[in-house]
Short mmCIF file of C-alpha atoms and ligand atoms in Angstrom, two decimals:
data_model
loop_
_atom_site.label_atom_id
_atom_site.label_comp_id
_atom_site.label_asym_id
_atom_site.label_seq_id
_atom_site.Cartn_x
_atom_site.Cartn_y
_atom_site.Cartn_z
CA UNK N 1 -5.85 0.11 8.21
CA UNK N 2 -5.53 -2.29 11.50
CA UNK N 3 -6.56 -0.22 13.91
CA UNK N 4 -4.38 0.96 16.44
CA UNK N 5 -5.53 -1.05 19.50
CA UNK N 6 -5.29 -4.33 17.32
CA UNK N 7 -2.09 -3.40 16.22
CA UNK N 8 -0.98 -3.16 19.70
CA UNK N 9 -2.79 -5.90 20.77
CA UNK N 10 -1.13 -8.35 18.05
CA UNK N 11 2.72 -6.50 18.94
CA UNK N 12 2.38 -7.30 22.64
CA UNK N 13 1.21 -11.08 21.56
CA UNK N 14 4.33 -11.78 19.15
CA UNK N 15 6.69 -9.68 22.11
CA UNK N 16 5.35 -11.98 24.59
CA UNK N 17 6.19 -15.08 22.00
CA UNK N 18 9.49 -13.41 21.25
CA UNK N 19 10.30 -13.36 25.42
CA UNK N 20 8.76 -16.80 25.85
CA UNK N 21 11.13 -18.50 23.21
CA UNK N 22 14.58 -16.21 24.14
CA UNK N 23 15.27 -16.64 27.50
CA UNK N 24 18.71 -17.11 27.66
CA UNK N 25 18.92 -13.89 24.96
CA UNK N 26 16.93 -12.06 27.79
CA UNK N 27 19.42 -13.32 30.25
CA UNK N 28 22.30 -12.10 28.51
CA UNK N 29 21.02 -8.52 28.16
CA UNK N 30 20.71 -8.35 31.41
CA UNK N 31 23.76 -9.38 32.43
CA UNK N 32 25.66 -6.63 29.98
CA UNK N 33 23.03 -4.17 31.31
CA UNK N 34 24.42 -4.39 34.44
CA UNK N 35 28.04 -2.89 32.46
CA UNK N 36 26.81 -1.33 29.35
CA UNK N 37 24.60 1.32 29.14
CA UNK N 38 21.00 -0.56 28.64
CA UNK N 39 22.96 -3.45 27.82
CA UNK N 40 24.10 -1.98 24.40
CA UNK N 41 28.08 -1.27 23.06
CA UNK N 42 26.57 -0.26 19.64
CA UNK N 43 23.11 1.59 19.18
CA UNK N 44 22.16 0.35 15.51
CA UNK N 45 21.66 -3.19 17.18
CA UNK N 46 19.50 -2.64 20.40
CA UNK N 47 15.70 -2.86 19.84
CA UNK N 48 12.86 -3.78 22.98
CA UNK N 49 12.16 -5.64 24.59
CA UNK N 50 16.22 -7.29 24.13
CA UNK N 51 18.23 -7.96 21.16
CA UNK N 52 19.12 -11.79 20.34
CA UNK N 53 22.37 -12.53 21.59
CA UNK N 54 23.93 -14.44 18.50
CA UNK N 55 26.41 -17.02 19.14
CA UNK N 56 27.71 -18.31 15.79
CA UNK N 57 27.53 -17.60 12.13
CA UNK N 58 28.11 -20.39 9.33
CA UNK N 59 27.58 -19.09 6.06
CA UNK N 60 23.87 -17.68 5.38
CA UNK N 61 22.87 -18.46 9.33
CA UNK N 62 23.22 -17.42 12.45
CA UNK N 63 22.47 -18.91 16.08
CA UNK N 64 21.48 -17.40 19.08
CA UNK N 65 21.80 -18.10 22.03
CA UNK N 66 18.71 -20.24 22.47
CA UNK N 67 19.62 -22.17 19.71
CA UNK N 68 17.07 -20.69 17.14
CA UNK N 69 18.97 -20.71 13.55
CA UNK N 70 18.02 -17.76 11.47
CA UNK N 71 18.75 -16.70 7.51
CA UNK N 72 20.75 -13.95 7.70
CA UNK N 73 19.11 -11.46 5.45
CA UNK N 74 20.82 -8.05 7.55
CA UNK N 75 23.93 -9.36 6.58
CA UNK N 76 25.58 -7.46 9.46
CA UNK N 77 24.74 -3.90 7.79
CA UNK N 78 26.79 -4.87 4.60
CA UNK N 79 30.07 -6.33 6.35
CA UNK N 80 29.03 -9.65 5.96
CA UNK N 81 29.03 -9.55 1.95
CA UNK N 82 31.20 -12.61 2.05
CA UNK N 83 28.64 -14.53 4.74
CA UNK N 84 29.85 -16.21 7.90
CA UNK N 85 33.48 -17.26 7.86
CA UNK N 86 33.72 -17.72 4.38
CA UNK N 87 36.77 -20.49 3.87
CA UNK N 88 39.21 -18.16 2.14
CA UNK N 89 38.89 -15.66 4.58
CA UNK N 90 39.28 -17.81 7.67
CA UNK N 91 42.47 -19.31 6.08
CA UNK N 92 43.89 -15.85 5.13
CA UNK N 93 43.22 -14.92 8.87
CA UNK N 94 44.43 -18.18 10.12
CA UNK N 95 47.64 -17.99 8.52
CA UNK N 96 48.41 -14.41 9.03
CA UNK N 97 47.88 -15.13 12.54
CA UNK N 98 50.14 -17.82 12.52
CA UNK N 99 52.48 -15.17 11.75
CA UNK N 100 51.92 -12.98 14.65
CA UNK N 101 49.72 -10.07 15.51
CA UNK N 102 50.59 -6.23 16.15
CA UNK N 103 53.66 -6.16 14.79
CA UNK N 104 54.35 -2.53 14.73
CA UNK N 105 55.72 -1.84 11.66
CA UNK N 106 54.17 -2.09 7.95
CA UNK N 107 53.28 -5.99 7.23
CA UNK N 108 53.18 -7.71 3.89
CA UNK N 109 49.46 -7.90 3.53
CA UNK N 110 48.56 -3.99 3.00
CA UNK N 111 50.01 -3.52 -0.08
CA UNK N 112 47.51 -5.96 -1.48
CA UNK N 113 44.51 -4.52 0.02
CA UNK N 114 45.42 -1.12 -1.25
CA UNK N 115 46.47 -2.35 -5.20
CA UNK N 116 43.15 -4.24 -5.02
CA UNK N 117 40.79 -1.20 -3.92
CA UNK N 118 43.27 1.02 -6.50
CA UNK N 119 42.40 -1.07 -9.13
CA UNK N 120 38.86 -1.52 -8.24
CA UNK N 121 37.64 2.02 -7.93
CA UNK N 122 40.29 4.21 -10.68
CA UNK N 123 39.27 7.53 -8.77
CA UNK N 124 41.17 5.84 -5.72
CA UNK N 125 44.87 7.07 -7.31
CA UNK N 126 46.14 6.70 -3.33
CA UNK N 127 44.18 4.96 -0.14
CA UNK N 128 44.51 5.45 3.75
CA UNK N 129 43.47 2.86 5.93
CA UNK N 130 41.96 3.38 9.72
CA UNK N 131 39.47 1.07 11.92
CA UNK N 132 35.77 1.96 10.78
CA UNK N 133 33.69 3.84 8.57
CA UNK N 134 33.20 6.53 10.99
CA UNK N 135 36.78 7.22 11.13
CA UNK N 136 37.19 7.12 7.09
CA UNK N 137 34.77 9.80 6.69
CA UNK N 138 35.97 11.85 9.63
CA UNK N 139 39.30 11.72 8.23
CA UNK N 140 38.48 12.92 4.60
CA UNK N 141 36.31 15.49 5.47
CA UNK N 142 39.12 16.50 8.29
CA UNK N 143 41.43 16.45 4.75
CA UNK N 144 38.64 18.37 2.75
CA UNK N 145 38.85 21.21 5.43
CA UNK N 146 42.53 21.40 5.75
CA UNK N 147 43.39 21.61 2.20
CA UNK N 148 40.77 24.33 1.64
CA UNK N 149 41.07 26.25 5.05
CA UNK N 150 37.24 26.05 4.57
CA UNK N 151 35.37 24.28 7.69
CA UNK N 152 31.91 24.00 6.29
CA UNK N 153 30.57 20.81 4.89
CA UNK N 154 26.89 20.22 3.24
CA UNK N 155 25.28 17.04 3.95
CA UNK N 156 22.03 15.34 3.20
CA UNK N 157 19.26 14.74 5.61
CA UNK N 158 18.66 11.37 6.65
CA UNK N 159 22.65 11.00 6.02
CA UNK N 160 24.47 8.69 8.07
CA UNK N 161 28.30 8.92 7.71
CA UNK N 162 28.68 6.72 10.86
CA UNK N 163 28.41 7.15 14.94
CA UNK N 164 29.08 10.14 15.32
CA UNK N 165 28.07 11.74 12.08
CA UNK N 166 24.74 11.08 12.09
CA UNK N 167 21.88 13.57 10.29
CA UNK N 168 18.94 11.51 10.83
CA UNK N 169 16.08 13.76 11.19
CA UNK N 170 18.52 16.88 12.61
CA UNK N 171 21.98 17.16 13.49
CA UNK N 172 23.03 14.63 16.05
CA UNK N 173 24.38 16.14 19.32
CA UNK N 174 27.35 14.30 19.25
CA UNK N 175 28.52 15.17 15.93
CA UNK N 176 31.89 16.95 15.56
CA UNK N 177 31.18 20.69 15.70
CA UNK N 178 31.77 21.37 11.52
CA UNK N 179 29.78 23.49 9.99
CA UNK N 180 27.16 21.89 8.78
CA UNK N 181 24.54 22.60 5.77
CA UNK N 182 22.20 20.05 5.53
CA UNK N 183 19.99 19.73 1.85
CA UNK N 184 17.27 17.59 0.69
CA UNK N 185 18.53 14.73 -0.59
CA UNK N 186 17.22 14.06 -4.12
CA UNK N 187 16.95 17.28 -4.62
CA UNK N 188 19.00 19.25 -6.74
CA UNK N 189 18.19 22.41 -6.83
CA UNK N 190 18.18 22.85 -2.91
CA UNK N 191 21.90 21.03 -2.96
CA UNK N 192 23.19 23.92 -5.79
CA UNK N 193 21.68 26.63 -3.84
CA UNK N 194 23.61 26.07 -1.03
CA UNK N 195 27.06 25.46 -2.93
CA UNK N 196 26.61 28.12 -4.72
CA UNK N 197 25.39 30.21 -1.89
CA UNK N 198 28.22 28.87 0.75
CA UNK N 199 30.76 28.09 -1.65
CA UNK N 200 33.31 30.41 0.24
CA UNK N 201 32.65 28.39 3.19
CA UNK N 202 32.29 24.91 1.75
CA UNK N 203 35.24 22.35 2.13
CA UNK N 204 33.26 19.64 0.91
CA UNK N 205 29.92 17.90 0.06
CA UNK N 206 29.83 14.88 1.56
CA UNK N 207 27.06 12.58 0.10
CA UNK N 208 26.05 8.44 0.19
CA UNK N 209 25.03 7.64 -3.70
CA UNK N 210 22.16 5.46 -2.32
CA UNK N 211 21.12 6.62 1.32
CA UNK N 212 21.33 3.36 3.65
CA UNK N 213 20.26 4.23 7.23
CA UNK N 214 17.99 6.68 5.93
CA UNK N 215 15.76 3.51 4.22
CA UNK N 216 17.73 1.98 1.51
CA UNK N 217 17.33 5.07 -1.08
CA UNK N 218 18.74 5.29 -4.04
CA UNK N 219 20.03 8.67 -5.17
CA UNK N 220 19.06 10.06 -8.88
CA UNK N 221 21.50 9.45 -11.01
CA UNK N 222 20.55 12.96 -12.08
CA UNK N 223 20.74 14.27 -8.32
CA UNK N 224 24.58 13.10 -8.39
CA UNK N 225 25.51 14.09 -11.38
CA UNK N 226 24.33 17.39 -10.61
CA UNK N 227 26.14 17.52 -7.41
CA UNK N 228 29.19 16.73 -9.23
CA UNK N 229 29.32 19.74 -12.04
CA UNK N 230 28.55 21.99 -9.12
CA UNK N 231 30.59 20.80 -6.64
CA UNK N 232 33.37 20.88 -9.77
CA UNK N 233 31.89 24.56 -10.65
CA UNK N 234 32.28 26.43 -7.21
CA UNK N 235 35.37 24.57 -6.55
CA UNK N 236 34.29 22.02 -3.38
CA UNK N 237 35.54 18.61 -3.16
CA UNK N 238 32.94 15.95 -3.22
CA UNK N 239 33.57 13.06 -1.29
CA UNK N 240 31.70 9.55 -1.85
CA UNK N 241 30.74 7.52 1.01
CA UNK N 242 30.42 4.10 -0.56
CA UNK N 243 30.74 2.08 2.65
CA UNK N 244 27.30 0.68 1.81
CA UNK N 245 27.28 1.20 -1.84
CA UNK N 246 31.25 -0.13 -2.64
CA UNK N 247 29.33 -4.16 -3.13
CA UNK N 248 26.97 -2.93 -5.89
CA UNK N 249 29.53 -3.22 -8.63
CA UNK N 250 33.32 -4.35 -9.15
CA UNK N 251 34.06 0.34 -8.69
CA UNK N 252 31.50 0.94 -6.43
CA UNK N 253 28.20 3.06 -7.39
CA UNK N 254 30.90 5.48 -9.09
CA UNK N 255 31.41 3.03 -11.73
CA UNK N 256 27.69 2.57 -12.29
CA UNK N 257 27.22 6.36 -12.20
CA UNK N 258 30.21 7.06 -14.52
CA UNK N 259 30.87 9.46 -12.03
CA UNK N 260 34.41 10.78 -10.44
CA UNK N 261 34.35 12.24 -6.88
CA UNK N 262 37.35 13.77 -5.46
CA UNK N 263 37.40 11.48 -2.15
CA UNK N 264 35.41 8.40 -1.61
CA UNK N 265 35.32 6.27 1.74
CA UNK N 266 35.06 2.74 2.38
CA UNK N 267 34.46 0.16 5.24
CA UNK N 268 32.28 -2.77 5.73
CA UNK N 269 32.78 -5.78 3.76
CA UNK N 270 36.31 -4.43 2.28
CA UNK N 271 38.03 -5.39 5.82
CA UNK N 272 36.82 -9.33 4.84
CA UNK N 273 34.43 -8.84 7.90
CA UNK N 274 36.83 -7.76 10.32
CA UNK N 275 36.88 -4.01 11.78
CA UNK N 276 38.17 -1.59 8.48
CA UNK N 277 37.78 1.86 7.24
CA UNK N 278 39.65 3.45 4.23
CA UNK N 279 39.48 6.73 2.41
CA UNK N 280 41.17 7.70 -0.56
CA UNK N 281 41.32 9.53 -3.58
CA UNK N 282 42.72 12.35 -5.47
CA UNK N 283 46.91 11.65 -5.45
CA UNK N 284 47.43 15.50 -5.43
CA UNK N 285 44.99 15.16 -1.88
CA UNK N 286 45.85 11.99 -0.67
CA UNK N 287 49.72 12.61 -0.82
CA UNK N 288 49.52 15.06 1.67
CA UNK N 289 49.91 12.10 3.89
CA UNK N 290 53.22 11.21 2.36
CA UNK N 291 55.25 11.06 5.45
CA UNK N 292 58.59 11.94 3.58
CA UNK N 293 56.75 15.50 2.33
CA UNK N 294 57.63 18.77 5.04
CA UNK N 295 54.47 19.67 4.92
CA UNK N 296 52.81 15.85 5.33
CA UNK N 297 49.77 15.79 7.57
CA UNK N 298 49.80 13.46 10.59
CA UNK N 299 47.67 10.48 10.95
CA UNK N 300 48.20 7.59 13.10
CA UNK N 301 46.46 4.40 14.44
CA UNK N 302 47.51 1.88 16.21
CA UNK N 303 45.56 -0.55 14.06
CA UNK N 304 45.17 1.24 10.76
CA UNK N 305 47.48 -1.81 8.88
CA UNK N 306 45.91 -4.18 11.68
CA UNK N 307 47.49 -7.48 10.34
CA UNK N 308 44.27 -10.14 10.38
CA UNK N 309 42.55 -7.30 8.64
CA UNK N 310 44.33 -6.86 5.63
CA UNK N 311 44.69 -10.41 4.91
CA UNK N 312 41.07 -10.82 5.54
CA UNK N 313 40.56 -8.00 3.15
CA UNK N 314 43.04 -8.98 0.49
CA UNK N 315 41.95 -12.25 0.63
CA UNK N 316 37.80 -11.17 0.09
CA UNK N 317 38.60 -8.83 -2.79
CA UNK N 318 41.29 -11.01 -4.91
CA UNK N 319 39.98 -14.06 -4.12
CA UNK N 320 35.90 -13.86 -3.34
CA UNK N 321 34.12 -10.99 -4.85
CA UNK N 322 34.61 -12.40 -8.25
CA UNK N 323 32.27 -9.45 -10.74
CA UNK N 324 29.80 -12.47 -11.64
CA UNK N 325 28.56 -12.54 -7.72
CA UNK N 326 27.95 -9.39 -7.59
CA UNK N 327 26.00 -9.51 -10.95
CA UNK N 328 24.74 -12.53 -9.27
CA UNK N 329 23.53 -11.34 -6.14
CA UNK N 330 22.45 -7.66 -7.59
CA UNK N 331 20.05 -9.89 -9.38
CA UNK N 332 18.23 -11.54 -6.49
CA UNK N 333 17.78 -8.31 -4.43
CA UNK N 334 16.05 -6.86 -8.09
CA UNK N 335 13.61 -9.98 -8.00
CA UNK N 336 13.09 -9.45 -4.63
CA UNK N 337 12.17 -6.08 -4.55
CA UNK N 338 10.08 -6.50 -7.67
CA UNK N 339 7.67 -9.67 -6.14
CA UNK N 340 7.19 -7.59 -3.16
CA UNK N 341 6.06 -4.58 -5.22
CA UNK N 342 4.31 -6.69 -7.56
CA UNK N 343 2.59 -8.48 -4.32
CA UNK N 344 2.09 -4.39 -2.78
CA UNK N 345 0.33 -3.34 -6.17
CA UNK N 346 -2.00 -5.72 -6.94
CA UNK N 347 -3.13 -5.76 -3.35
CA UNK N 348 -3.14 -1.61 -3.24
CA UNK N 349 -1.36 -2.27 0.20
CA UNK N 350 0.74 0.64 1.68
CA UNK N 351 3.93 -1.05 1.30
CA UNK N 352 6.89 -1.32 -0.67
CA UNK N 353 10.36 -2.56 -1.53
CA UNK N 354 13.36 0.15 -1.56
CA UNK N 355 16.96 -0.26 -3.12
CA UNK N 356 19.51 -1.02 -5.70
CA UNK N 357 20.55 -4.64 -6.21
CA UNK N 358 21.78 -6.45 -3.05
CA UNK N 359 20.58 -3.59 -1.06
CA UNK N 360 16.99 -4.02 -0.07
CA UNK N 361 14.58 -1.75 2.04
CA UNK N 362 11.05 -2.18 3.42
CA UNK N 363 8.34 0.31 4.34
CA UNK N 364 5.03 0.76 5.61
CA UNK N 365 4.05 3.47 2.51
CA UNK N 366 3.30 3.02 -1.24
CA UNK N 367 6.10 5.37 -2.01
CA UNK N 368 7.90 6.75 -4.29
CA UNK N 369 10.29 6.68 -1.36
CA UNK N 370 12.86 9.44 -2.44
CA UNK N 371 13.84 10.88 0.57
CA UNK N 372 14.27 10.90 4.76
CA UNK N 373 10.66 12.32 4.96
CA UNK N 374 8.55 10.03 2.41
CA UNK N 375 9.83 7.26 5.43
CA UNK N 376 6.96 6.82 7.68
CA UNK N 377 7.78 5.95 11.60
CA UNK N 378 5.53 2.96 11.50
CA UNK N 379 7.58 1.89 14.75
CA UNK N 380 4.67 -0.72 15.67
CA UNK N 381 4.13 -2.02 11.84
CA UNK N 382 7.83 -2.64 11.42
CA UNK N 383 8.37 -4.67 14.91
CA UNK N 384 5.36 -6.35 13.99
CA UNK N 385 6.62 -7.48 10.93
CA UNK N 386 10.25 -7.76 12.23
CA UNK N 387 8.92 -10.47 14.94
CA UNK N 388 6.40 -12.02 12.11
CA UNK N 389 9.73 -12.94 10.14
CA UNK N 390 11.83 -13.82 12.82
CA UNK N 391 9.20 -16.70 13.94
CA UNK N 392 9.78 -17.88 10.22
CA UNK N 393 13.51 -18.15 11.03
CA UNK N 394 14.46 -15.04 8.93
CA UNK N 395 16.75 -12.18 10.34
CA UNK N 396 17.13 -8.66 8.91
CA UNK N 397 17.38 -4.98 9.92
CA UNK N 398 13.87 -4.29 12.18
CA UNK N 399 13.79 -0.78 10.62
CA UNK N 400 13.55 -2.74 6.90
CA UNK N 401 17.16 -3.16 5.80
CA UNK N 402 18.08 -6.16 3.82
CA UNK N 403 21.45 -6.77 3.09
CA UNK N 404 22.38 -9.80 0.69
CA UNK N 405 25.12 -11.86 1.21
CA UNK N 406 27.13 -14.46 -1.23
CA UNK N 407 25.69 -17.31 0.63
CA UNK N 408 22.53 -17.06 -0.25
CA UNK N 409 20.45 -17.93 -3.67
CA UNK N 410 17.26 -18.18 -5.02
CA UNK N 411 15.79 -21.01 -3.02
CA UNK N 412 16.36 -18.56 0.44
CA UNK N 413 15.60 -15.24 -0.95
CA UNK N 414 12.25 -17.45 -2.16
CA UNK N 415 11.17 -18.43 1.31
CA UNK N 416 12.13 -14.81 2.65
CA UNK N 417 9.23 -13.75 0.14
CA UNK N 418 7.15 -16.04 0.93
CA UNK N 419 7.33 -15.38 4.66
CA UNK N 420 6.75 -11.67 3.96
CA UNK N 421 3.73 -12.51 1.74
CA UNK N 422 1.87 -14.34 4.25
CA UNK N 423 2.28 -11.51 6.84
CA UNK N 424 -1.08 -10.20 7.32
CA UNK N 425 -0.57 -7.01 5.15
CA UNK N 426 -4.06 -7.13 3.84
CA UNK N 427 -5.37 -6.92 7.53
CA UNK N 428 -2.99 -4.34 8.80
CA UNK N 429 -2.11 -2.40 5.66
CA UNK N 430 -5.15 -1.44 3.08
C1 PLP C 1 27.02 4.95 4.60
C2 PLP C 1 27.77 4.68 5.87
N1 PLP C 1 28.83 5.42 6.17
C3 PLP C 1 29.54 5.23 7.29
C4 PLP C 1 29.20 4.24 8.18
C5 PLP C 1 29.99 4.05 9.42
O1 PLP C 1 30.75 2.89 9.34
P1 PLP C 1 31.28 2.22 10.70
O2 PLP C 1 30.09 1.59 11.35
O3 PLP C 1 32.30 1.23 10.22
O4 PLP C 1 31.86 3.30 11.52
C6 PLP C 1 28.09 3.43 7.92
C7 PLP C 1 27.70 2.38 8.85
O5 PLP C 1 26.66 1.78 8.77
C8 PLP C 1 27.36 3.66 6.74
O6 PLP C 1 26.26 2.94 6.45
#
C-alpha cells in the first residue's frame, strides 16, 4: 500500500495540475459561490477543490470551460443514455417548440411517452408523469401509504431514491419524516424479518434492483425474488426504482429478473435528457388518480406533461433505444468490467470493477462488493484516480460510477481501459 504521506503528496501534485489547467472553471465557481451555497445547485456534482464548469456536449464529449474535451464516461448519472444532443431528439424538441411551450392543457406528445413506457415495462398497466426521480418515488410511496393507511416503508442501506430520500450510511436529515426500516441490502433474511415483523405497519418496500449511488451493486437475483414472495405474502406493495436500472434491457431489470413489482419509478434517460420522472403501475393503484373517480387522489404539476419533454422522450424511446443498443452497449460495460478485473487479479491489486452491463463501478477493494459497507471510503485513492483519468481526457463519476452512453464503442471504452491500466495501481494498491 502507498503510504499515506505519498498518497497525499501525489493528490496535492495532480490538484495543483488540475487548478493550474482550469482557471476559468475556478473562476466560475467562484462567481456562483458568491449566490449558491459553495457554489453548488446540486450536491452529486460538487467535489474540491471546484467542479469543471462544462460548456457543451456533442455526442460522447463534453467541453469545459477551458476548452479541455473529455469522453463522457458519467454519462450525466444515466440521463445521457442517448449522448449529447442526439439528432432525433434535438429535432423532436425543435419542432415541438416550434409549436409553443406551456400550454396548459394536455398536448399531443404524452400519449406517446406513456404507450411507449406501457409497452416497454407490462407491469406499467397505467403511468404518472412529474419532473424528477425524486418526485416519482415520493409520489408512489405517498400512493403506497394512502392506499394502505400504513405509513411505514423499509428501505435498503446505501439506498438512494433521490435528494431528499437519501439512506446513505443513515437516514438523511432531510428526508420526509416516513417511517422508515432500513435492511441490509443483499440480504434476505434481514429484509423478511422486518416484513414479517412490521407488516402491520409496512405500506411498502421500496428497493433499486442494482444499488447505483451506493457503488454500482447489483442486487441477487435471489435477494429480489425473495423480497417479492414476501412482500406478496404479508401483503406490502413493492415498488421498483428503475431510474438507473430502466436502460439495462428493453422492460427494465424487471424483465431480466422475470419479476413483477406492484409500482416501479422512472426518470433519467426516459425524459430524452430533459428534466422527467414517472411512476406507474398496478391499474387497480394507479387509477386512483383517475380524475373522473369521487374518490381520485390529487396530483398536480405545473410541468408534469412539460411539452419539450415528452417529445424528447417519445422521440428517445420510439425512435433511439432500438433493443440491439442496449444489447450493444450492455456488452461493452461486461468487457469493461471484466479487463479491469482480469488486470485487478493477476496483479492481486485491491481493486475492482462493479455492475451490470452499461452500468459500471470502481473501487479501491478486491470485493465481492455486495453491499453499502464492503465500499471502502478511499476518498484520497478515488480523487487520485479521478484526476489521473481526467488528465487522459476521460470524465466519469469521482466516487467510481461509469455510465455508458450510445455514443460510444469499442475503440473509446478501449482507451478508457487503457488509461485506467496505466494508473499506478501497483504502487498505490498491493
Ligand atoms: C435510483 C435513483 N432513484 C432516484 C433518483 C432521483 O432522481 P432525480 O435526480 O431525477 O430526482 C436517482 C438519481 O440519481 C437514482 O439514481
Amino acid at each position: 500500500m502507498l503510504a499515506a504521506t505519498d498518497l497525499t503528496t501525489r493528490l496535492a501534485e495532480a490538484e495543483a495540475r488540475y487548478v493550474r489547467s482550469n482557471p476559468r472553471s475556478r473562476r466560475m465557481h467562484e462567481e456562483r459561490a458568491r449566490f449558491m451555497p459553495g457554489g453548488s445547485t446540486r450536491s452529486t456534482i460538487h467535489q474540491p477543490p471546484f467542479p469543471l464548469t462544462i460548456i457543451r456536449g456533442e455526442g460522447a464529449t463534453i467541453t469545459d470551460a477551458d476548452g479541455h474535451v473529455y469522453l463522457d464516461f458519467l454519462g450525466e448519472y444515466t440521463a445521457a443514455l442517448f449522448g449529447h444532443s442526439h439528432p432525433v431528439i434535438v429535432e423532436a424538441i425543435r419542432d415541438s417548440l416550434a409549436e409553443g411551450i406551456v400550454l396548459g392543457a394536455p398536448n399531443r406528445h404524452e400519449a406517446a411517452l406513456a404507450e411507449a413506457i406501457c409497452a416497454r415495462i407490462p407491469s406499467i398497466e397505467l403511468v404518472r408523469f412529474c419532473n424528477s426521480g425524486t418526485e416519482a418515488n415520493l409520489l408512489a410511496l405517498s400512493l403506497c401509504r394512502a392506499v394502505t393507511g400504513r405509513s411505514g416503508v423499509l428501505v435498503f442501506a446505501g439506498a438512494y431514491h433521490g435528494g431528499i430520500l437519501l439512506f446513505s450510511h443513515g437516514i438523511s436529515p432531510l428526508n420526509p419524516p416516513f417511517d422508515w426500516f432500513v435492511a441490509e441490502y443483499n440480504d434476505p433474511e434481514s429484509a423478511v424479518r422486518v416484513i414479517r415483523e412490521h407488516a402491520h405497519e409496512l405500506a411498502a418496500v421500496i428497493v433499486e434492483p442494482l444499488q447505483g449511488a451506493a457503488g454500482v451493486i447489483p442486487g441477487d437475483p435471489e435477494f429480489l425474488r425473495t423480497l417479492r414472495e414476501a412482500t406478496h405474502a404479508n401483503e406490502v406493495l413493492l415498488v421498483f426504482d428503475e431510474v438507473m436500472t430502466a436502460r439495462l434491457a428493453r422492460g427494465g431489470m424487471q424483465e431480466r429478473l422475470g419479476l413483477t413489482p406492484d409500482l416501479t419509478t422512472l426518470a433519467k434517460f426516459v425524459g430524452g435528457g430533459l428534466s422527467f420522472g414517472a411512476f406507474g403501475g398496478r391499474g387497480d393503484l394507479m387509477s386512483r388518480f383517475d380524475p373522473s373517480r369521487p374518490d381520485a387522489f390529487q396530483h398536480g404539476g405545473t410541468f408534469n406533461n412539460e411539452v419539450l419533454t415528452m417529445a424528447a422522450g417519445a422521440a428517445g424511446l420510439t425512435q433511439v433505444l432500438a433493443d440491439t443498443e442496449i444489447e450493444r452497449l450492455n456488452g461493452l460495460g461486461d468487457r469493461l468490467r471484466e479487463r479491469l478485473n482480469a488486470l485487478a487479479g493477476e496483479r492481486e491489486l485491491e481493486f475492482c470493477a462493479t455492475g451490470l452491463g452499461s452500468l459500471v463501478g470502481l473501487h479501491f477493494t478486491r470485493g465481492p462488493v455486495r453491499s453499502e459497507r464492503d465500499v471502502p471510503d478511499a476518498q484520497a485513492l478515488r480523487a487520485l484516480l479521478h484526476l489521473h483519468m481526467l488528465e487522459r481526457g476521460f470524465s466519469y463519476g469521482r466516487r467510481g460510477f461509469i455510465a455508458l452512453s450510445l455514443p460510444l464503442g469499442e475503440v473509446e471504452v478501449g482507451a478508457f481501459a487503457d488509461a485506467v491500466e496505466v494508473f499506478p495501481l501497483e504502487i498505490a494498491l498491493k
